[in-house]
Amino acid sequence: MKEKPDRAAWLKGGETQCNVQAERWARPYRFVLLGAPGVGKGTQAELLTERFGSCHLSTGDIFRAAKMSSCGCPRGPVMAEAVKYMDAGQLVPDETVLALIVERAKCFQCGGGFLLDGFPRTVAQAEALEKLLGKQDVKLDAVLSYELPLERIVARLSGRRTCPLCKRVYHVQARPPKRRGLCDHCGAELFQRDDDRPETIRVRMEAYEVSTAPLIAFYRRKGLTVSISAGETPEETFERTLEALNSRGTLVF
Ligand code: AP5
């Protein structure tokens, strides 16, 4: 079983101690992962974490963990409202997302680095992130923008299965677990997400086009966007990611 940062601090809130051993890694890498729902951001985040040790920080994971009450996360009325938006495929309001991020802002200083998956998702969130990082004197290394045609994305989402405990992601055909329905990493029973229904997928795609796609240009103007085709296997897409980062001189060995 491969060692993996436990992400407890991120899921529960900024005060929890996590198990990142920064000294094991060459340097902290800090990336934002962009792309439509189902393009494979979470899958690439797992591979990037294994290679660089950076913590995978996903706002979607926080909302799902709160929904399942599986992490001891507080679930007050604001979080209950956020989960309703998520189940309908709509974006959670910026103010709720930003309150969550501010609570966890200490994680940005982690010596292991971080991968932001699902945040920022609007220009307002990106501007707020810029301010938060600026205050902590932390800089992003790159924004990885994954691209894939819509019909292939829908096929990926409908076959997705997720581990409720360690959050690993599988696909019934493209990336099946070794034992049917069970997580390879921790043995938990895999589940299908409520927002992976066809009618909800359509709403999520629209929200992406209207609110999140403009971030590609936002970060391009800052010289941070790295575009990567996500049409190959996860491992090939990961190799493309490394090549793209290497060719712009981001990686140090
Ligand atoms: P979130 O959890 O962030 O979901 P998402 O962006 O919709 O992205 P997904 O997790 O669906 O897809 P992914 O790109 O990670 O793909 P994956 O690797 O799983 O957000 C959920 C909701 O929370 C939002 O809709 C919103 O309501 C709310 N929310 C969260 N953050 C918010 C924010 N900042 N502001 C407002 N609201 C927010 O891969 C998909 C499948 O494909 C898997 O089965 C995988 O095994 C398979 N696969 C992956 N790569 C490949 C490959 N190369 N070849 C074949 N299969 C592959």
mmCIF file of C-alpha atoms and ligand atoms in Angstrom:
data_model
loop_
_atom_site.group_PDB
_atom_site.id
_atom_site.type_symbol
_atom_site.label_atom_id
_atom_site.label_comp_id
_atom_site.label_asym_id
_atom_site.label_seq_id
_atom_site.Cartn_x
_atom_site.Cartn_y
_atom_site.Cartn_z
ATOM 1 C CA MET A 1 0.000 0.000 0.000
ATOM 2 C CA LYS A 2 1.487 3.351 -1.067
ATOM 3 C CA GLU A 3 1.854 6.073 1.526
ATOM 4 C CA LYS A 4 -0.439 9.032 0.908
ATOM 5 C CA PRO A 5 -0.954 12.333 2.733
ATOM 6 C CA ASP A 6 -4.106 11.812 4.841
ATOM 7 C CA ARG A 7 -5.686 15.189 3.974
ATOM 8 C CA ALA A 8 -7.373 15.239 7.376
ATOM 9 C CA ALA A 9 -6.401 18.845 7.960
ATOM 10 C CA TRP A 10 -8.019 19.957 4.737
ATOM 11 C CA LEU A 11 -11.234 17.949 5.173
ATOM 12 C CA LYS A 12 -11.773 18.790 8.853
ATOM 13 C CA GLY A 13 -10.520 22.358 8.860
ATOM 14 C CA GLY A 14 -7.188 24.115 9.165
ATOM 15 C CA GLU A 15 -6.399 23.250 12.800
ATOM 16 C CA THR A 16 -6.003 19.477 12.361
ATOM 17 C CA GLN A 17 -2.434 18.168 12.135
ATOM 18 C CA CYS A 18 -1.687 16.373 8.864
ATOM 19 C CA ASN A 19 1.047 13.813 8.193
ATOM 20 C CA VAL A 20 2.961 15.494 5.358
ATOM 21 C CA GLN A 21 6.718 14.874 5.563
ATOM 22 C CA ALA A 22 8.001 17.858 3.606
ATOM 23 C CA GLU A 23 11.654 16.821 3.996
ATOM 24 C CA ARG A 24 11.056 13.727 1.798
ATOM 25 C CA TRP A 25 10.476 15.853 -1.311
ATOM 26 C CA ALA A 26 12.827 17.958 -3.486
ATOM 27 C CA ARG A 27 10.729 21.119 -3.095
ATOM 28 C CA PRO A 28 7.054 22.009 -2.608
ATOM 29 C CA TYR A 29 5.057 22.225 -5.840
ATOM 30 C CA ARG A 30 1.881 24.317 -5.933
ATOM 31 C CA PHE A 31 -0.549 23.756 -8.772
ATOM 32 C CA VAL A 32 -4.162 24.599 -9.618
ATOM 33 C CA LEU A 33 -5.958 21.909 -11.659
ATOM 34 C CA LEU A 34 -8.537 23.235 -14.141
ATOM 35 C CA GLY A 35 -10.874 21.398 -16.494
ATOM 36 C CA ALA A 36 -14.496 20.382 -17.005
ATOM 37 C CA PRO A 37 -16.191 17.988 -14.548
ATOM 38 C CA GLY A 38 -14.978 14.456 -15.248
ATOM 39 C CA VAL A 39 -11.975 15.412 -17.378
ATOM 40 C CA GLY A 40 -9.728 13.561 -14.899
ATOM 41 C CA LYS A 41 -8.439 16.239 -12.496
ATOM 42 C CA GLY A 42 -8.822 14.036 -9.398
ATOM 43 C CA THR A 43 -7.120 11.123 -11.162
ATOM 44 C CA GLN A 44 -4.162 13.317 -12.193
ATOM 45 C CA ALA A 45 -4.028 14.771 -8.680
ATOM 46 C CA GLU A 46 -3.476 11.251 -7.272
ATOM 47 C CA LEU A 47 -0.575 10.683 -9.682
ATOM 48 C CA LEU A 48 0.917 14.119 -8.986
ATOM 49 C CA THR A 49 0.668 13.530 -5.227
ATOM 50 C CA GLU A 50 2.496 10.212 -5.551
ATOM 51 C CA ARG A 51 5.271 11.889 -7.585
ATOM 52 C CA PHE A 52 5.689 15.205 -5.755
ATOM 53 C CA GLY A 53 4.082 14.727 -2.326
ATOM 54 C CA SER A 54 1.874 17.802 -2.786
ATOM 55 C CA CYS A 55 -1.415 17.599 -0.856
ATOM 56 C CA HIS A 56 -4.512 17.102 -2.987
ATOM 57 C CA LEU A 57 -6.969 19.743 -1.783
ATOM 58 C CA SER A 58 -10.451 19.341 -3.291
ATOM 59 C CA THR A 59 -13.396 21.564 -2.377
ATOM 60 C CA GLY A 60 -15.765 18.945 -3.869
ATOM 61 C CA ASP A 61 -14.334 16.387 -1.407
ATOM 62 C CA ILE A 62 -15.109 18.720 1.499
ATOM 63 C CA PHE A 63 -18.755 19.034 0.462
ATOM 64 C CA ARG A 64 -19.095 15.265 -0.079
ATOM 65 C CA ALA A 65 -17.408 14.487 3.259
ATOM 66 C CA ALA A 66 -19.783 16.876 5.026
ATOM 67 C CA LYS A 67 -22.719 15.208 3.296
ATOM 68 C CA MET A 68 -21.704 11.740 4.446
ATOM 69 C CA SER A 69 -20.640 12.956 7.901
ATOM 70 C CA SER A 70 -17.654 10.641 7.382
ATOM 71 C CA CYS A 71 -14.923 12.975 8.581
ATOM 72 C CA GLY A 72 -16.360 14.655 11.662
ATOM 73 C CA CYS A 73 -16.627 17.889 9.633
ATOM 74 C CA PRO A 74 -19.056 20.463 11.016
ATOM 75 C CA ARG A 75 -22.319 20.460 9.059
ATOM 76 C CA GLY A 76 -24.277 23.539 10.061
ATOM 77 C CA PRO A 77 -27.039 25.171 7.999
ATOM 78 C CA VAL A 78 -24.539 26.779 5.605
ATOM 79 C CA MET A 79 -22.944 23.441 4.748
ATOM 80 C CA ALA A 80 -26.379 21.794 4.385
ATOM 81 C CA GLU A 81 -27.314 24.524 1.881
ATOM 82 C CA ALA A 82 -23.999 24.033 0.021
ATOM 83 C CA VAL A 83 -24.696 20.301 -0.361
ATOM 84 C CA LYS A 84 -28.085 21.102 -1.987
ATOM 85 C CA TYR A 85 -26.316 23.173 -4.658
ATOM 86 C CA MET A 86 -23.794 20.395 -5.239
ATOM 87 C CA ASP A 87 -26.449 17.691 -5.652
ATOM 88 C CA ALA A 88 -28.231 19.839 -8.252
ATOM 89 C CA GLY A 89 -24.966 20.262 -10.189
ATOM 90 C CA GLN A 90 -24.836 24.017 -9.516
ATOM 91 C CA LEU A 91 -21.880 25.899 -8.128
ATOM 92 C CA VAL A 92 -21.927 26.545 -4.395
ATOM 93 C CA PRO A 93 -22.060 30.355 -3.763
ATOM 94 C CA ASP A 94 -18.640 32.026 -3.705
ATOM 95 C CA GLU A 95 -19.037 33.314 -0.146
ATOM 96 C CA THR A 96 -19.549 29.781 1.252
ATOM 97 C CA VAL A 97 -16.603 28.378 -0.685
ATOM 98 C CA LEU A 98 -14.359 31.269 0.343
ATOM 99 C CA ALA A 99 -15.299 30.881 4.020
ATOM 100 C CA LEU A 100 -14.184 27.230 3.796
ATOM 101 C CA ILE A 101 -10.928 28.189 2.116
ATOM 102 C CA VAL A 102 -10.110 30.937 4.614
ATOM 103 C CA GLU A 103 -10.607 28.423 7.473
ATOM 104 C CA ARG A 104 -8.050 26.166 5.783
ATOM 105 C CA ALA A 105 -5.629 28.850 4.574
ATOM 106 C CA LYS A 106 -2.818 27.449 6.761
ATOM 107 C CA CYS A 107 -2.636 24.464 4.381
ATOM 108 C CA PHE A 108 -1.219 26.812 1.706
ATOM 109 C CA GLN A 109 1.985 27.091 3.734
ATOM 110 C CA CYS A 110 2.461 23.329 3.855
ATOM 111 C CA GLY A 111 6.077 22.385 3.136
ATOM 112 C CA GLY A 112 4.805 19.576 0.908
ATOM 113 C CA GLY A 113 3.052 21.967 -1.505
ATOM 114 C CA PHE A 114 -0.533 21.586 -2.730
ATOM 115 C CA LEU A 115 -2.797 20.742 -5.679
ATOM 116 C CA LEU A 116 -5.993 22.768 -5.759
ATOM 117 C CA ASP A 117 -8.693 20.662 -7.446
ATOM 118 C CA GLY A 118 -12.096 22.353 -7.926
ATOM 119 C CA PHE A 119 -10.976 25.682 -6.506
ATOM 120 C CA PRO A 120 -10.929 28.370 -7.792
ATOM 121 C CA ARG A 121 -13.980 27.932 -10.004
ATOM 122 C CA THR A 122 -14.989 31.532 -10.680
ATOM 123 C CA VAL A 123 -12.998 34.682 -11.376
ATOM 124 C CA ALA A 124 -14.080 36.043 -7.957
ATOM 125 C CA GLN A 125 -12.638 32.912 -6.280
ATOM 126 C CA ALA A 126 -9.409 33.230 -8.302
ATOM 127 C CA GLU A 127 -8.997 36.847 -7.212
ATOM 128 C CA ALA A 128 -9.630 35.908 -3.580
ATOM 129 C CA LEU A 129 -7.056 33.100 -3.834
ATOM 130 C CA GLU A 130 -4.511 35.523 -5.251
ATOM 131 C CA LYS A 131 -4.977 37.794 -2.234
ATOM 132 C CA LEU A 132 -4.763 34.914 0.262
ATOM 133 C CA LEU A 133 -1.574 33.548 -1.292
ATOM 134 C CA GLY A 134 -0.114 37.044 -1.576
ATOM 135 C CA LYS A 135 -0.601 37.605 2.177
ATOM 136 C CA GLN A 136 1.270 34.367 2.879
ATOM 137 C CA ASP A 137 3.978 35.126 0.300
ATOM 138 C CA VAL A 138 3.184 31.870 -1.518
ATOM 139 C CA LYS A 139 3.243 31.609 -5.334
ATOM 140 C CA LEU A 140 1.578 29.160 -7.729
ATOM 141 C CA ASP A 141 3.995 27.200 -9.951
ATOM 142 C CA ALA A 142 1.444 26.570 -12.732
ATOM 143 C CA VAL A 143 -2.226 26.121 -13.568
ATOM 144 C CA LEU A 144 -2.776 22.778 -15.313
ATOM 145 C CA SER A 145 -5.698 23.006 -17.732
ATOM 146 C CA TYR A 146 -6.959 19.565 -18.888
ATOM 147 C CA GLU A 147 -8.976 19.349 -22.131
ATOM 148 C CA LEU A 148 -11.313 16.685 -23.552
ATOM 149 C CA PRO A 149 -14.401 16.652 -25.854
ATOM 150 C CA LEU A 150 -17.763 16.562 -24.058
ATOM 151 C CA GLU A 151 -18.944 13.096 -25.197
ATOM 152 C CA ARG A 152 -15.844 11.436 -23.749
ATOM 153 C CA ILE A 153 -16.306 13.317 -20.491
ATOM 154 C CA VAL A 154 -19.866 12.013 -20.080
ATOM 155 C CA ALA A 155 -18.610 8.416 -20.531
ATOM 156 C CA ARG A 156 -15.987 8.979 -17.851
ATOM 157 C CA LEU A 157 -18.491 10.379 -15.377
ATOM 158 C CA SER A 158 -21.091 7.653 -15.825
ATOM 159 C CA GLY A 159 -18.524 4.911 -15.095
ATOM 160 C CA ARG A 160 -16.869 6.629 -12.144
ATOM 161 C CA ARG A 161 -16.750 4.977 -8.721
ATOM 162 C CA THR A 162 -15.242 6.669 -5.655
ATOM 163 C CA CYS A 163 -13.891 5.465 -2.308
ATOM 164 C CA PRO A 164 -15.767 7.112 0.589
ATOM 165 C CA LEU A 165 -12.733 6.855 2.899
ATOM 166 C CA CYS A 166 -9.512 7.640 1.019
ATOM 167 C CA LYS A 167 -11.286 9.411 -1.941
ATOM 168 C CA ARG A 168 -9.470 7.381 -4.633
ATOM 169 C CA VAL A 169 -11.266 7.402 -7.962
ATOM 170 C CA TYR A 170 -11.895 4.404 -10.266
ATOM 171 C CA HIS A 171 -13.712 3.763 -13.544
ATOM 172 C CA VAL A 172 -15.654 0.550 -14.144
ATOM 173 C CA GLN A 173 -13.914 0.036 -17.519
ATOM 174 C CA ALA A 174 -10.911 2.348 -17.830
ATOM 175 C CA ARG A 175 -9.562 2.040 -14.279
ATOM 176 C CA PRO A 176 -11.342 -0.789 -12.431
ATOM 177 C CA PRO A 177 -10.374 -1.789 -8.879
ATOM 178 C CA LYS A 178 -8.643 -5.171 -8.459
ATOM 179 C CA ARG A 179 -11.650 -6.522 -6.504
ATOM 180 C CA ARG A 180 -15.003 -5.491 -7.946
ATOM 181 C CA GLY A 181 -16.637 -2.640 -6.016
ATOM 182 C CA LEU A 182 -13.844 -2.381 -3.403
ATOM 183 C CA CYS A 183 -11.064 0.190 -3.003
ATOM 184 C CA ASP A 184 -7.554 -1.170 -3.732
ATOM 185 C CA HIS A 185 -6.050 1.186 -1.180
ATOM 186 C CA CYS A 186 -8.297 0.732 1.886
ATOM 187 C CA GLY A 187 -10.857 -1.974 0.995
ATOM 188 C CA ALA A 188 -13.933 0.269 1.487
ATOM 189 C CA GLU A 189 -17.022 -0.241 -0.672
ATOM 190 C CA LEU A 190 -16.966 2.150 -3.658
ATOM 191 C CA PHE A 191 -19.950 4.411 -4.389
ATOM 192 C CA GLN A 192 -21.383 6.300 -7.359
ATOM 193 C CA ARG A 193 -21.721 10.063 -6.839
ATOM 194 C CA ASP A 194 -25.251 11.567 -6.777
ATOM 195 C CA ASP A 195 -24.180 14.349 -9.154
ATOM 196 C CA ASP A 196 -23.075 11.860 -11.854
ATOM 197 C CA ARG A 197 -26.664 11.470 -13.165
ATOM 198 C CA PRO A 198 -27.079 12.575 -16.858
ATOM 199 C CA GLU A 199 -29.411 15.527 -16.076
ATOM 200 C CA THR A 200 -27.069 16.827 -13.355
ATOM 201 C CA ILE A 201 -24.001 16.366 -15.552
ATOM 202 C CA ARG A 202 -25.605 18.771 -18.081
ATOM 203 C CA VAL A 203 -26.060 21.466 -15.408
ATOM 204 C CA ARG A 204 -22.456 20.991 -14.227
ATOM 205 C CA MET A 205 -21.127 21.374 -17.787
ATOM 206 C CA GLU A 206 -23.084 24.614 -18.240
ATOM 207 C CA ALA A 207 -21.763 25.957 -14.925
ATOM 208 C CA TYR A 208 -18.249 25.070 -16.083
ATOM 209 C CA GLU A 209 -18.595 26.838 -19.436
ATOM 210 C CA VAL A 210 -20.067 30.008 -17.933
ATOM 211 C CA SER A 211 -18.076 30.361 -14.701
ATOM 212 C CA THR A 212 -14.907 28.260 -14.766
ATOM 213 C CA ALA A 213 -13.677 28.180 -18.390
ATOM 214 C CA PRO A 214 -12.873 31.961 -18.244
ATOM 215 C CA LEU A 215 -10.186 31.091 -15.666
ATOM 216 C CA ILE A 216 -8.053 29.547 -18.413
ATOM 217 C CA ALA A 217 -7.631 33.015 -19.976
ATOM 218 C CA PHE A 218 -7.381 34.648 -16.515
ATOM 219 C CA TYR A 219 -4.331 32.526 -15.667
ATOM 220 C CA ARG A 220 -2.934 32.680 -19.215
ATOM 221 C CA ARG A 221 -2.627 36.452 -18.805
ATOM 222 C CA LYS A 222 -0.515 35.761 -15.728
ATOM 223 C CA GLY A 223 1.696 33.302 -17.632
ATOM 224 C CA LEU A 224 0.535 30.342 -15.522
ATOM 225 C CA THR A 225 -1.787 28.277 -17.780
ATOM 226 C CA VAL A 226 -0.377 25.002 -19.120
ATOM 227 C CA SER A 227 -2.835 23.291 -21.541
ATOM 228 C CA ILE A 228 -2.777 19.480 -21.608
ATOM 229 C CA SER A 229 -4.846 17.082 -23.726
ATOM 230 C CA ALA A 230 -6.540 14.567 -21.386
ATOM 231 C CA GLY A 231 -7.607 12.092 -24.081
ATOM 232 C CA GLU A 232 -5.105 9.309 -23.378
ATOM 233 C CA THR A 233 -4.817 6.899 -20.445
ATOM 234 C CA PRO A 234 -4.287 8.468 -16.996
ATOM 235 C CA GLU A 235 -0.610 7.454 -17.079
ATOM 236 C CA GLU A 236 -0.078 8.940 -20.563
ATOM 237 C CA THR A 237 -1.855 12.149 -19.540
ATOM 238 C CA PHE A 238 0.411 12.286 -16.486
ATOM 239 C CA GLU A 239 3.495 11.913 -18.726
ATOM 240 C CA ARG A 240 2.192 14.771 -20.897
ATOM 241 C CA THR A 241 1.791 16.859 -17.757
ATOM 242 C CA LEU A 242 5.402 16.213 -16.730
ATOM 243 C CA GLU A 243 6.654 16.980 -20.247
ATOM 244 C CA ALA A 244 4.691 20.243 -20.361
ATOM 245 C CA LEU A 245 6.009 21.290 -16.929
ATOM 246 C CA ASN A 246 9.534 20.309 -17.887
ATOM 247 C CA SER A 247 9.499 22.251 -21.120
ATOM 248 C CA ARG A 248 8.555 25.459 -19.291
ATOM 249 C CA GLY A 249 11.254 24.815 -16.673
ATOM 250 C CA THR A 250 8.907 24.323 -13.702
ATOM 251 C CA LEU A 251 10.332 21.039 -12.447
ATOM 252 C CA VAL A 252 13.597 20.733 -10.530
ATOM 253 C CA PHE A 253 15.215 17.350 -9.862
HETATM 254 P P1 AP5 B 1 -15.877 18.485 -7.759
HETATM 255 O O1 AP5 B 1 -15.772 17.365 -6.820
HETATM 256 O O2 AP5 B 1 -14.754 19.448 -7.852
HETATM 257 O O3 AP5 B 1 -16.260 17.866 -9.147
HETATM 258 P P2 AP5 B 1 -15.907 18.277 -10.651
HETATM 259 O O4 AP5 B 1 -15.113 19.479 -10.938
HETATM 260 O O5 AP5 B 1 -17.257 18.229 -11.253
HETATM 261 O O6 AP5 B 1 -14.903 17.247 -11.091
HETATM 262 P P3 AP5 B 1 -15.031 15.750 -10.914
HETATM 263 O O7 AP5 B 1 -14.580 15.318 -9.563
HETATM 264 O O8 AP5 B 1 -16.433 15.342 -11.323
HETATM 265 O O9 AP5 B 1 -14.118 15.194 -12.071
HETATM 266 P P4 AP5 B 1 -12.540 15.071 -12.217
HETATM 267 O O10 AP5 B 1 -12.076 16.013 -13.282
HETATM 268 O O11 AP5 B 1 -11.844 15.136 -10.904
HETATM 269 O O12 AP5 B 1 -12.466 13.618 -12.846
HETATM 270 P P5 AP5 B 1 -12.001 12.223 -12.194
HETATM 271 O O13 AP5 B 1 -10.528 12.202 -11.992
HETATM 272 O O14 AP5 B 1 -12.889 11.881 -11.041
HETATM 273 O O15 AP5 B 1 -17.173 19.380 -7.436
HETATM 274 C C1 AP5 B 1 -18.443 18.801 -7.179
HETATM 275 C C2 AP5 B 1 -19.430 19.904 -6.870
HETATM 276 O O16 AP5 B 1 -19.043 20.604 -5.659
HETATM 277 C C3 AP5 B 1 -19.577 21.011 -7.912
HETATM 278 O O17 AP5 B 1 -20.474 20.646 -8.938
HETATM 279 C C4 AP5 B 1 -20.088 22.175 -7.050
HETATM 280 O O18 AP5 B 1 -21.466 22.029 -6.774
HETATM 281 C C5 AP5 B 1 -19.342 21.997 -5.749
HETATM 282 N N1 AP5 B 1 -18.083 22.764 -5.697
HETATM 283 C C6 AP5 B 1 -16.837 22.246 -5.499
HETATM 284 N N2 AP5 B 1 -15.916 23.206 -5.504
HETATM 285 C C7 AP5 B 1 -16.578 24.371 -5.726
HETATM 286 C C8 AP5 B 1 -16.150 25.719 -5.879
HETATM 287 N N3 AP5 B 1 -14.860 26.065 -5.799
HETATM 288 N N4 AP5 B 1 -17.092 26.663 -6.124
HETATM 289 C C9 AP5 B 1 -18.398 26.343 -6.216
HETATM 290 N N5 AP5 B 1 -18.871 25.074 -6.089
HETATM 291 C C10 AP5 B 1 -17.955 24.090 -5.857
HETATM 292 O O19 AP5 B 1 -12.309 11.259 -13.445
HETATM 293 C C11 AP5 B 1 -13.635 10.985 -13.861
HETATM 294 C C12 AP5 B 1 -13.740 9.491 -14.264
HETATM 295 O O20 AP5 B 1 -12.944 9.268 -15.424
HETATM 296 C C13 AP5 B 1 -13.219 8.518 -13.200
HETATM 297 O O21 AP5 B 1 -14.039 7.376 -13.198
HETATM 298 C C14 AP5 B 1 -11.795 8.173 -13.666
HETATM 299 O O22 AP5 B 1 -11.397 6.875 -13.248
HETATM 300 C C15 AP5 B 1 -11.942 8.255 -15.175
HETATM 301 N N6 AP5 B 1 -10.733 8.729 -15.823
HETATM 302 C C16 AP5 B 1 -9.913 9.733 -15.405
HETATM 303 N N7 AP5 B 1 -8.904 9.894 -16.268
HETATM 304 C C17 AP5 B 1 -9.108 8.995 -17.285
HETATM 305 C C18 AP5 B 1 -8.414 8.677 -18.482
HETATM 306 N N8 AP5 B 1 -7.294 9.336 -18.814
HETATM 307 N N9 AP5 B 1 -8.908 7.706 -19.283
HETATM 308 C C19 AP5 B 1 -10.041 7.043 -18.949
HETATM 309 N N10 AP5 B 1 -10.738 7.276 -17.805
HETATM 310 C C20 AP5 B 1 -10.281 8.249 -16.996
#
